[in-house]
PDB file of C-alpha atoms in Angstrom:
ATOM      1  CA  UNK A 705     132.478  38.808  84.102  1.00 62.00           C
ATOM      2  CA  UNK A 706     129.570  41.302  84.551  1.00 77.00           C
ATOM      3  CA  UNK A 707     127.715  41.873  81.402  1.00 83.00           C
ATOM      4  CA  UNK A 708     124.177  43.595  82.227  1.00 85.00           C
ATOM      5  CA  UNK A 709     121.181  42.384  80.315  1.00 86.00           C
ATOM      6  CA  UNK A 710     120.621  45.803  79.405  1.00 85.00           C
ATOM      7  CA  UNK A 711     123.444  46.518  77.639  1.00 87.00           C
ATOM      8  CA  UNK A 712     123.407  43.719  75.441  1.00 90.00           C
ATOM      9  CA  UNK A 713     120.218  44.732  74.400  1.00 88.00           C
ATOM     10  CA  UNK A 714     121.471  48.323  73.521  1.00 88.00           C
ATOM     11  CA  UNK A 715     123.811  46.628  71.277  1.00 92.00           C
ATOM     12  CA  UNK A 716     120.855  44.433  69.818  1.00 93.00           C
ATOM     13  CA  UNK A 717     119.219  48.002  69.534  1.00 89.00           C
ATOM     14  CA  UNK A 718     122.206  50.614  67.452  1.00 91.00           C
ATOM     15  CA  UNK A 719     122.908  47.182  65.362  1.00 94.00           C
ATOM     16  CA  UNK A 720     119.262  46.985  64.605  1.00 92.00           C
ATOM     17  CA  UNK A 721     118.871  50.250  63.217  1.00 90.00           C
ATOM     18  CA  UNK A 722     122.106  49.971  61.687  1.00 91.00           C
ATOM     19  CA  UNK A 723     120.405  47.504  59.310  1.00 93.00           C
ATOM     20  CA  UNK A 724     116.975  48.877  58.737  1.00 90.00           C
ATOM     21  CA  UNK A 725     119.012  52.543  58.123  1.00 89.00           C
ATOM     22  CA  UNK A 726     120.784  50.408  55.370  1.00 90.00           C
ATOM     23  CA  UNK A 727     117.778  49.012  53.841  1.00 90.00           C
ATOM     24  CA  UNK A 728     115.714  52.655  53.804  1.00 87.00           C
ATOM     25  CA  UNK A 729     118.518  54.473  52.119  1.00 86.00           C
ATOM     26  CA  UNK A 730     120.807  52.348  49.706  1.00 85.00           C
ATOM     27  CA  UNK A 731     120.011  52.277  46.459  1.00 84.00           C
ATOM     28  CA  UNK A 732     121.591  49.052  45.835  1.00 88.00           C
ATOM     29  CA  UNK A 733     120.150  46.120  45.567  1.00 90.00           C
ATOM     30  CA  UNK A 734     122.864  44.369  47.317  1.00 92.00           C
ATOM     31  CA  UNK A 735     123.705  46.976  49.968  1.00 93.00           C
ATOM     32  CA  UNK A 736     119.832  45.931  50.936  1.00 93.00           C
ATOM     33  CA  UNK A 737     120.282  42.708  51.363  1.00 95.00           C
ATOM     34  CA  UNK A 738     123.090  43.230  53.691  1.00 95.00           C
ATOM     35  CA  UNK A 739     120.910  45.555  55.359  1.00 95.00           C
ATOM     36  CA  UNK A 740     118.717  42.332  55.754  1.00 95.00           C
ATOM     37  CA  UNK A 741     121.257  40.482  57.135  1.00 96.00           C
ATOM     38  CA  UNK A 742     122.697  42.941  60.167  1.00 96.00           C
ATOM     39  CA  UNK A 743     119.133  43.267  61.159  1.00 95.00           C
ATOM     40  CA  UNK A 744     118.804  39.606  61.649  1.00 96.00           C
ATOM     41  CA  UNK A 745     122.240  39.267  63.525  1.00 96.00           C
ATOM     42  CA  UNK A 746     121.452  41.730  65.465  1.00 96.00           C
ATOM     43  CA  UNK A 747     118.001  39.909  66.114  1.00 95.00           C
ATOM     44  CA  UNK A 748     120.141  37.022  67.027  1.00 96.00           C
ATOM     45  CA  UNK A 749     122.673  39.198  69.521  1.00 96.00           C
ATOM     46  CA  UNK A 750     119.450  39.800  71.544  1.00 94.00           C
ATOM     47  CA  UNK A 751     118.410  36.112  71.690  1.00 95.00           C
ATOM     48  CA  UNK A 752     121.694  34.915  72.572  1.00 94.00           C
ATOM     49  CA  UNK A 753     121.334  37.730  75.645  1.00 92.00           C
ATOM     50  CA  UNK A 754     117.744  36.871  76.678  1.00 91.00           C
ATOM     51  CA  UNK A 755     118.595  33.404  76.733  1.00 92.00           C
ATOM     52  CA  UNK A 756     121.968  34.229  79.409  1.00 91.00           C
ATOM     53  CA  UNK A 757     119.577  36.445  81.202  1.00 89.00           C
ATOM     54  CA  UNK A 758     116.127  33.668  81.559  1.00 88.00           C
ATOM     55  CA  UNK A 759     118.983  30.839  82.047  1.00 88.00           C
ATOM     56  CA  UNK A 760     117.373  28.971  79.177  1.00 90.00           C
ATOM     57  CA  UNK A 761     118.049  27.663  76.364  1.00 91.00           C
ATOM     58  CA  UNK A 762     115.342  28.460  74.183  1.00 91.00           C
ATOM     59  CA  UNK A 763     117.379  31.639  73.089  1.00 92.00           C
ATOM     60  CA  UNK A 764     119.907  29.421  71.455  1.00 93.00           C
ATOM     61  CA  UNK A 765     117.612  27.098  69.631  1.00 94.00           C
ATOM     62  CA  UNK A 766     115.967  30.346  68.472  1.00 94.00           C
ATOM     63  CA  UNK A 767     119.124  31.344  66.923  1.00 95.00           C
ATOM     64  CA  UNK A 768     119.987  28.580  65.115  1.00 94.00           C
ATOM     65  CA  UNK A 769     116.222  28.410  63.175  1.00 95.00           C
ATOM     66  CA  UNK A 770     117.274  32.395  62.470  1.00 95.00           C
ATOM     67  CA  UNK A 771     120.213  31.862  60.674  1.00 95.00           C
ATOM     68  CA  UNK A 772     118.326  28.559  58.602  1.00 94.00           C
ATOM     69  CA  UNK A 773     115.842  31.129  57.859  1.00 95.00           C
ATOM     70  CA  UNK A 774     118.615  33.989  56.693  1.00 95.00           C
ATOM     71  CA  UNK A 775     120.661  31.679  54.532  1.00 94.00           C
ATOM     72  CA  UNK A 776     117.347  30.410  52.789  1.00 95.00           C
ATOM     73  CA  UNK A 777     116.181  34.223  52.548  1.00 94.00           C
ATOM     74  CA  UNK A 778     119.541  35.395  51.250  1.00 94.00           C
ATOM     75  CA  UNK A 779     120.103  32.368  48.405  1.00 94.00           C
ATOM     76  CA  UNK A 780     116.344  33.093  47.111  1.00 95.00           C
ATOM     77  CA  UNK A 781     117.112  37.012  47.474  1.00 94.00           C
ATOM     78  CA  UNK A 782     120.364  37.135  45.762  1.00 93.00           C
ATOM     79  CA  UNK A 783     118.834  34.681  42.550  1.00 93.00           C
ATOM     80  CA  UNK A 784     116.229  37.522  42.479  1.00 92.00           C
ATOM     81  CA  UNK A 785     119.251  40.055  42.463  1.00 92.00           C
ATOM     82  CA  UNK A 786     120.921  37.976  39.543  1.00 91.00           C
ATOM     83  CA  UNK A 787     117.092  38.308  37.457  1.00 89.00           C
ATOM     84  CA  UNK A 788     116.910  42.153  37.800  1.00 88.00           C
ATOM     85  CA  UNK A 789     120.388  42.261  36.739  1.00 89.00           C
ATOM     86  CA  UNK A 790     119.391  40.482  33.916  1.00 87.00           C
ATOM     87  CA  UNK A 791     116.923  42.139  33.286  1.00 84.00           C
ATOM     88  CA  UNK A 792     117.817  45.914  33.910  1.00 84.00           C
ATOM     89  CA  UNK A 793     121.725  45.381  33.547  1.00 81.00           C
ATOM     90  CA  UNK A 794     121.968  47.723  36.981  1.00 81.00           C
ATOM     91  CA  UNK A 795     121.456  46.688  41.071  1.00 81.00           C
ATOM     92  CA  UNK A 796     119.431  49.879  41.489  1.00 83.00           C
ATOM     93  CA  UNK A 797     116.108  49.277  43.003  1.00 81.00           C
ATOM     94  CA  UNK A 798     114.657  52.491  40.780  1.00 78.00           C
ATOM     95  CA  UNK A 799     115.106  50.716  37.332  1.00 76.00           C
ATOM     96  CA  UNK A 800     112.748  48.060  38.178  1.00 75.00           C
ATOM     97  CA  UNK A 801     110.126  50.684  38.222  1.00 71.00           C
ATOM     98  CA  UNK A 802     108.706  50.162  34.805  1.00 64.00           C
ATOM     99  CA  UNK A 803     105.274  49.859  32.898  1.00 53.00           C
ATOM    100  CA  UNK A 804     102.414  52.021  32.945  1.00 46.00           C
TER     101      UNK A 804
ATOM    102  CA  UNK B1231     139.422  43.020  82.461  1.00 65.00           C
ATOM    103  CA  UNK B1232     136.411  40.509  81.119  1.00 68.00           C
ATOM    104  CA  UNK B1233     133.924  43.338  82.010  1.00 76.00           C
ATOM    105  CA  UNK B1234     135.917  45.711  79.651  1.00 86.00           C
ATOM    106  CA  UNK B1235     135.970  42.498  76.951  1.00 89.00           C
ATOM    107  CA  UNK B1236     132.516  43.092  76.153  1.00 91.00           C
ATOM    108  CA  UNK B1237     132.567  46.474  75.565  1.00 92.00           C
ATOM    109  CA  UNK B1238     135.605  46.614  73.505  1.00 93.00           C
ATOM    110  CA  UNK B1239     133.705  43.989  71.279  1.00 94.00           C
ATOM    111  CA  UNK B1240     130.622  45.832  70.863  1.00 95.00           C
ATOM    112  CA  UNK B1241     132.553  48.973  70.127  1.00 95.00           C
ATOM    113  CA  UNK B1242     134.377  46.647  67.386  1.00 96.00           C
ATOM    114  CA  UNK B1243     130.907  45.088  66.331  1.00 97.00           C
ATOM    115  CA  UNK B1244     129.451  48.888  65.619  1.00 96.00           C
ATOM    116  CA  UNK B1245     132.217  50.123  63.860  1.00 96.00           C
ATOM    117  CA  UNK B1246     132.860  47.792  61.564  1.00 96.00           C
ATOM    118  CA  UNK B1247     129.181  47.816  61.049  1.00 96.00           C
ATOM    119  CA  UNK B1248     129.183  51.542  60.856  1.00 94.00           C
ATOM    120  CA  UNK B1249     132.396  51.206  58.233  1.00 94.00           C
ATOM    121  CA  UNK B1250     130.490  48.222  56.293  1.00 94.00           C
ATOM    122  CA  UNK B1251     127.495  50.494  55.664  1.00 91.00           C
ATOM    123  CA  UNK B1252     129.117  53.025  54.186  1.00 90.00           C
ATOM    124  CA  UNK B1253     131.093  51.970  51.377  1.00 88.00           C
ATOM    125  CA  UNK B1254     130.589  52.660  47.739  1.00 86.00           C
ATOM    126  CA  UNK B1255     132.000  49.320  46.764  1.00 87.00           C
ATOM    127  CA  UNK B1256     129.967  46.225  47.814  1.00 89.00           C
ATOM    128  CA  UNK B1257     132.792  43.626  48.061  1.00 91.00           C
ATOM    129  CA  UNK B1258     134.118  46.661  50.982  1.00 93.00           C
ATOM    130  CA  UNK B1259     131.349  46.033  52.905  1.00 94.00           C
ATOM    131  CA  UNK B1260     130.973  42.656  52.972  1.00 95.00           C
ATOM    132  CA  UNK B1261     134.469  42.511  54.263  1.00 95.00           C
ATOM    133  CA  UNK B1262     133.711  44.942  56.997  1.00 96.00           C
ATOM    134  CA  UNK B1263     130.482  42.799  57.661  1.00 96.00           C
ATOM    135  CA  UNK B1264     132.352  39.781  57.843  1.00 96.00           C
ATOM    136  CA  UNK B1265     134.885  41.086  60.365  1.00 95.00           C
ATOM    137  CA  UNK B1266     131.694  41.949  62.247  1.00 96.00           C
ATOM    138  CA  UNK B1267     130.069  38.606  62.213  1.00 96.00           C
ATOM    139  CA  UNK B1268     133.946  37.547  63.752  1.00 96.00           C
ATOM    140  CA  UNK B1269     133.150  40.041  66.474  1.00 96.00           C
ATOM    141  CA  UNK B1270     129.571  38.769  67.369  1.00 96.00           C
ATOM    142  CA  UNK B1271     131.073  35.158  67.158  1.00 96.00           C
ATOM    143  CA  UNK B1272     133.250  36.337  69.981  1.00 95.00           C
ATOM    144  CA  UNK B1273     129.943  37.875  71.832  1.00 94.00           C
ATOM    145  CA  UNK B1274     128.432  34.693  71.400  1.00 94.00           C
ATOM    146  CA  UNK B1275     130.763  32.961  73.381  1.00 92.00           C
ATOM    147  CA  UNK B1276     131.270  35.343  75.793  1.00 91.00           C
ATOM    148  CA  UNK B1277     127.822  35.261  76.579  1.00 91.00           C
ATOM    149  CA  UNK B1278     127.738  31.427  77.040  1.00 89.00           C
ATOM    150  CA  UNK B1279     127.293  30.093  73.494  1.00 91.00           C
ATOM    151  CA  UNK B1280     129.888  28.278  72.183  1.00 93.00           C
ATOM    152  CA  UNK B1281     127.793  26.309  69.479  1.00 92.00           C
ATOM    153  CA  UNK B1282     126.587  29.309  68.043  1.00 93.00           C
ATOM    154  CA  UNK B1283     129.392  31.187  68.189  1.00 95.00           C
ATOM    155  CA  UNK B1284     131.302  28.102  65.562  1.00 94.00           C
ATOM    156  CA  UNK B1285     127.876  27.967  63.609  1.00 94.00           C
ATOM    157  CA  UNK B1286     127.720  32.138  63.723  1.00 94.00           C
ATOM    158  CA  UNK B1287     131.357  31.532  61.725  1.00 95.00           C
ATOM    159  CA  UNK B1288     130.636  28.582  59.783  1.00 95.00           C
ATOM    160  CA  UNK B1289     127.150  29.803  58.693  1.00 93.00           C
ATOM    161  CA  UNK B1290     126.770  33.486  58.726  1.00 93.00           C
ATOM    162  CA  UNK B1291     130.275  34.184  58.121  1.00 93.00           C
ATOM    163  CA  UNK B1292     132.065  31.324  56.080  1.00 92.00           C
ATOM    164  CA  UNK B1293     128.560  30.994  53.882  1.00 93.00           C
ATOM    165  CA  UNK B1294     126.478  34.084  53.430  1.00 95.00           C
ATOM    166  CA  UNK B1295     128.992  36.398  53.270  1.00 95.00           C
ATOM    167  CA  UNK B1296     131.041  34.390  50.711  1.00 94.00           C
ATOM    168  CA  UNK B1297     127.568  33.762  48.600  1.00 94.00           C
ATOM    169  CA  UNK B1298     127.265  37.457  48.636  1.00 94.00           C
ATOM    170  CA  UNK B1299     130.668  37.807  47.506  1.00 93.00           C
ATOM    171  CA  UNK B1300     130.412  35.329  44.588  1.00 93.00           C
ATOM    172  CA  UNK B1301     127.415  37.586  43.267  1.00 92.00           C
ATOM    173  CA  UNK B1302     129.493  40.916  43.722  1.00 92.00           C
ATOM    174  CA  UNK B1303     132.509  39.331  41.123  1.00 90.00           C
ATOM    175  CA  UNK B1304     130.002  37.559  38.986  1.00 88.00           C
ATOM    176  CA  UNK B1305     127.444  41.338  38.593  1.00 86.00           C
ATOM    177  CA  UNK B1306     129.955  43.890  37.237  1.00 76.00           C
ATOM    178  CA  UNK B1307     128.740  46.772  39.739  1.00 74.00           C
ATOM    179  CA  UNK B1308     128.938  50.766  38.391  1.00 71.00           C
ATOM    180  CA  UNK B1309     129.833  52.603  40.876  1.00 67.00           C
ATOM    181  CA  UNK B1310     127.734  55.140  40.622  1.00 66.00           C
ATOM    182  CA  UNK B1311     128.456  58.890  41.304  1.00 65.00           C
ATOM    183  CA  UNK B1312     125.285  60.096  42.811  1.00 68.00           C
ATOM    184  CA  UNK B1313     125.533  60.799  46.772  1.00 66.00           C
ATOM    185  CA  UNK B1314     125.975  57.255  49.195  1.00 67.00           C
ATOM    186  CA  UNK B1315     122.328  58.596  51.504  1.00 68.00           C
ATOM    187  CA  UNK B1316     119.991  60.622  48.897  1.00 67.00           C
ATOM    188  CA  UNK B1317     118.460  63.144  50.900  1.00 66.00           C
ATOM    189  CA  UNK B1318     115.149  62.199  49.538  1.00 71.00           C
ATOM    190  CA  UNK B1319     115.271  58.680  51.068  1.00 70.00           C
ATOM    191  CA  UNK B1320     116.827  60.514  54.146  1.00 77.00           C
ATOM    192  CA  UNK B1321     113.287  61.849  55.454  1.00 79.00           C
ATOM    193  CA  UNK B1322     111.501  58.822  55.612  1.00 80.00           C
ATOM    194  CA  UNK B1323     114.732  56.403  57.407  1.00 81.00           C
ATOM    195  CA  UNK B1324     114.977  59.031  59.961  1.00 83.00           C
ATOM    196  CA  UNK B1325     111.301  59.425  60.603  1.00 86.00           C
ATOM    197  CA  UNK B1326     111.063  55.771  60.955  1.00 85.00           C
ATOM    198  CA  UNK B1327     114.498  55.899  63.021  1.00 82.00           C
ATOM    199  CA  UNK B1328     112.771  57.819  65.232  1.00 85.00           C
ATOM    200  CA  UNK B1329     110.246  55.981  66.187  1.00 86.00           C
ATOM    201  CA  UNK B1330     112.370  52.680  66.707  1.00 83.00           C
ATOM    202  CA  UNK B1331     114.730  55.067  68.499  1.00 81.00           C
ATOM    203  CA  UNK B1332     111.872  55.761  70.661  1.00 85.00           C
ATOM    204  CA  UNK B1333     110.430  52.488  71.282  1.00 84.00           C
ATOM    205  CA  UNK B1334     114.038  51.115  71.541  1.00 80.00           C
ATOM    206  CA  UNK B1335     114.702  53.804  74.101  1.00 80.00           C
ATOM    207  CA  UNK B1336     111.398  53.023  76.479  1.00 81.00           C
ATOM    208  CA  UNK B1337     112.186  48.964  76.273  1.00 77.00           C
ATOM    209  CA  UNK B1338     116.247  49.811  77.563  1.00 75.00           C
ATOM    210  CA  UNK B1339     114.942  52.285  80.326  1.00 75.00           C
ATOM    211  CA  UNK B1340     111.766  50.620  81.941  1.00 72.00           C
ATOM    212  CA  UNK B1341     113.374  47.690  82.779  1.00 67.00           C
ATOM    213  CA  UNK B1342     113.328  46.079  86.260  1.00 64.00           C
ATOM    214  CA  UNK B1343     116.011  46.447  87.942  1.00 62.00           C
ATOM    215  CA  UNK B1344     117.024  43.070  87.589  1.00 63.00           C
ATOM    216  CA  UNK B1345     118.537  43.899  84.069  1.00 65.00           C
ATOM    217  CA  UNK B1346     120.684  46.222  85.630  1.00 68.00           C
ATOM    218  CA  UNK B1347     122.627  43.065  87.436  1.00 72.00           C
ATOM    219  CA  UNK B1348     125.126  41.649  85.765  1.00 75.00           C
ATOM    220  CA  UNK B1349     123.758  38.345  84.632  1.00 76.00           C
ATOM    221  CA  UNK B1350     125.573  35.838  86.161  1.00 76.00           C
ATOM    222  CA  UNK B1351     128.030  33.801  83.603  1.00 79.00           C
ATOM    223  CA  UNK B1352     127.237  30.060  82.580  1.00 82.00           C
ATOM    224  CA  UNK B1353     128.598  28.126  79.333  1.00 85.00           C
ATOM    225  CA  UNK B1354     126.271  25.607  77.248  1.00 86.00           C
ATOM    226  CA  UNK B1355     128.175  22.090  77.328  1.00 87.00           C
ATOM    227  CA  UNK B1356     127.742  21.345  73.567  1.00 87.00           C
ATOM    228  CA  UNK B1357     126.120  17.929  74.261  1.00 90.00           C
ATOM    229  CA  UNK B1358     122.970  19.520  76.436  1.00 91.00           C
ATOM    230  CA  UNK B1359     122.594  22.204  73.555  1.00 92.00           C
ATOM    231  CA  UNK B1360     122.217  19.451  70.861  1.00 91.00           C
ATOM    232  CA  UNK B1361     120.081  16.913  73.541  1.00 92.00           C
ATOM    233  CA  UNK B1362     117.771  20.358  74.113  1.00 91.00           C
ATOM    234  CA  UNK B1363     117.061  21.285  70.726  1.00 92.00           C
ATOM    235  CA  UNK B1364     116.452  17.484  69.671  1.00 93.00           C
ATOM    236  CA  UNK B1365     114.404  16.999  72.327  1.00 93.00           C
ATOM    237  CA  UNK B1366     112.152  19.815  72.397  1.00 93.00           C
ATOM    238  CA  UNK B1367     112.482  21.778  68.870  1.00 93.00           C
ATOM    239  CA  UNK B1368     112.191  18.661  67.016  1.00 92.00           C
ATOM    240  CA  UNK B1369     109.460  19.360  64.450  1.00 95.00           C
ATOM    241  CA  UNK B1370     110.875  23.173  64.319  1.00 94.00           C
ATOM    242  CA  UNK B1371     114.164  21.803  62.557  1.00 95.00           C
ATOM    243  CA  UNK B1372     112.169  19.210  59.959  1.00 95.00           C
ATOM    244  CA  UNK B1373     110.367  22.348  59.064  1.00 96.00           C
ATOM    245  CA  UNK B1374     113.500  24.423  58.946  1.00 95.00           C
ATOM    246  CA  UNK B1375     115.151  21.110  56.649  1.00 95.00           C
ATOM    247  CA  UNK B1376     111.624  21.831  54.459  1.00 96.00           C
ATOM    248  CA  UNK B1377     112.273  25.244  53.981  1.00 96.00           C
ATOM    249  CA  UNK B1378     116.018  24.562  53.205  1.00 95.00           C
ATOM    250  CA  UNK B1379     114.618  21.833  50.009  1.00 96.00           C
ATOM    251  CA  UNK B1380     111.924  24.562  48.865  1.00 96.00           C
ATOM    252  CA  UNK B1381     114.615  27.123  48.635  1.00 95.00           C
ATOM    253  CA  UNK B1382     117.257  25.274  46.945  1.00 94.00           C
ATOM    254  CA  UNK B1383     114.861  24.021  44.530  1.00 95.00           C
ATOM    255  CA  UNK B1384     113.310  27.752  44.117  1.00 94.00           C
ATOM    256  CA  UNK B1385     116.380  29.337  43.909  1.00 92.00           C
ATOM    257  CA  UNK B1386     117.376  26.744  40.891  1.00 92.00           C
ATOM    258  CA  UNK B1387     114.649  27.734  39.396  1.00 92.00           C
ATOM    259  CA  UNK B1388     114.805  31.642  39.773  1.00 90.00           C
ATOM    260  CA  UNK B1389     118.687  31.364  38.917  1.00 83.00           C
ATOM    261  CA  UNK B1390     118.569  29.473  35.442  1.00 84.00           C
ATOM    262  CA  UNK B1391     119.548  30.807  32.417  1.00 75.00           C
ATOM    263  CA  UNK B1392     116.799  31.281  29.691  1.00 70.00           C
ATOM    264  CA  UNK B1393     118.171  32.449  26.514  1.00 61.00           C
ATOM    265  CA  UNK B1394     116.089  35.031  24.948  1.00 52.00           C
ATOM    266  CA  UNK B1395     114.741  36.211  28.289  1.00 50.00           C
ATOM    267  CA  UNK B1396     112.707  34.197  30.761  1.00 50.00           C
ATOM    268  CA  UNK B1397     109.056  35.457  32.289  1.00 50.00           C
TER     269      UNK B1397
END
């Protein structure tokens, strides 16, 4: 099997902007959060590749403390989600915008 | 044929990214992501991770996704008409895009050359994953445990239902 280092951090790279492209442009609340989520995957696509590449295992370890941190960020971000709803009755981030 | 493995994955991984992106209808794209998060489980264990390819399923897959689609049935979404990409959020994604494009570009092609060789394939025996990260990440998971207690009890919180509004 000959994988090259590089590639699998081009992969870490398109996924990556994937996710940030989905936060910048959606306007929905949810569609941002999954934005959230592909970023950190593909966050975690590049650890898993560093670590094959440094023969380590720190990559790994790394990984598993990102996805604690993204299911704590998503259950906190989605109860948010659930308030504004409440609150505006929509998802879109541009009814929050309210106030003087 | 294992060379060609990986590249037929991360041609799957993109485009159901791509596909999961672009739909008007949420529950869509959290289908699409979830058959994406299959493909990176796949990666995972292609590239020597077989531990975090099961916890890539069991967590990102089997518990995320399905949170997100519990809030997608229980939010009655409009789907609204206006276009998917307004053109006024356009300008600022792409001028960001650009610069990560161009920052991602000088990190891929001033490499050594030693990231141009294949890396050289190796597996992680379950047993010396879990021995490593006990051993030398030990305070790093009581503080991930921590966080796991401060968000359950925050997002009980946050979630509760005040009648007559809540501040």
């Amino acid at each position: 099997m000959m994988i090259s280092y590089e590639h699998v951090l081009g992969l870490s790279v398109i996924l990556f902007f994937m996710g940030m492209f989905t936060v910048l442009t959606r306007r929905n609340l949810i569609m941002i959060l999954l934005g959230l989520e592909i970023m950190l995957n593909a966050a975690s696509v590049g650890f898993v590749g560093a670590g094959l590449h440094w023969h380590t295992l720190d990559g790994q370890a790394m990984v598993i403390f990102v996805m604690a941190v993204a299911a704590a960020e998503v259950s906190v971000g989605l109860a948010l989600v659930v308030c504004a709803y409440r609150k505006t009755g929509s998802v879109n981030p541009l009814f929050l915008d309210e106030g003087p | 044929m294992n060379t060609f493995l990986f590249y037929i994955l991360a041609a799957v991984i993109v485009v159901s990214t791509g596909l999961a992106i672009t739909r008007r209808n949420a529950a869509h794209a959290v289908i699409y992501l979830v058959f994406s998060f299959f493909g990176c489980a796949i990666l995972f264990y292609l590239l020597g991770a077989p531990m975090i390819a099961a916890l890539e399923v069991i967590v990102y897959a089997g518990a995320i996704m399905i949170l997100f689609l519990f809030i997608v049935m229980m939010i009655r979404i409009e789907t609204p008409e206006h276009p998917l990409f307004p053109f006024s959020q356009l300008r600022p994604a792409m001028a960001i895009g650009l610069i990560y494009a161009a920052t991602g570009l000088l990190l891929l092609f001033h490499q050594a050359a030693a990231s141009r060789q294949p890396m050289a394939p190796a597996t992680t025996p379950p047993e010396v994953f879990g021995y490593t990260l006990f051993a030398h990440y030990g305070l790093t998971i009581e503080i991930a445990s921590l966080l796991l207690l401060v968000v359950l009890i925050g997002a009980l919180h946050i979630g509760r239902h005040q009648p007559g509004g809540h501040k």
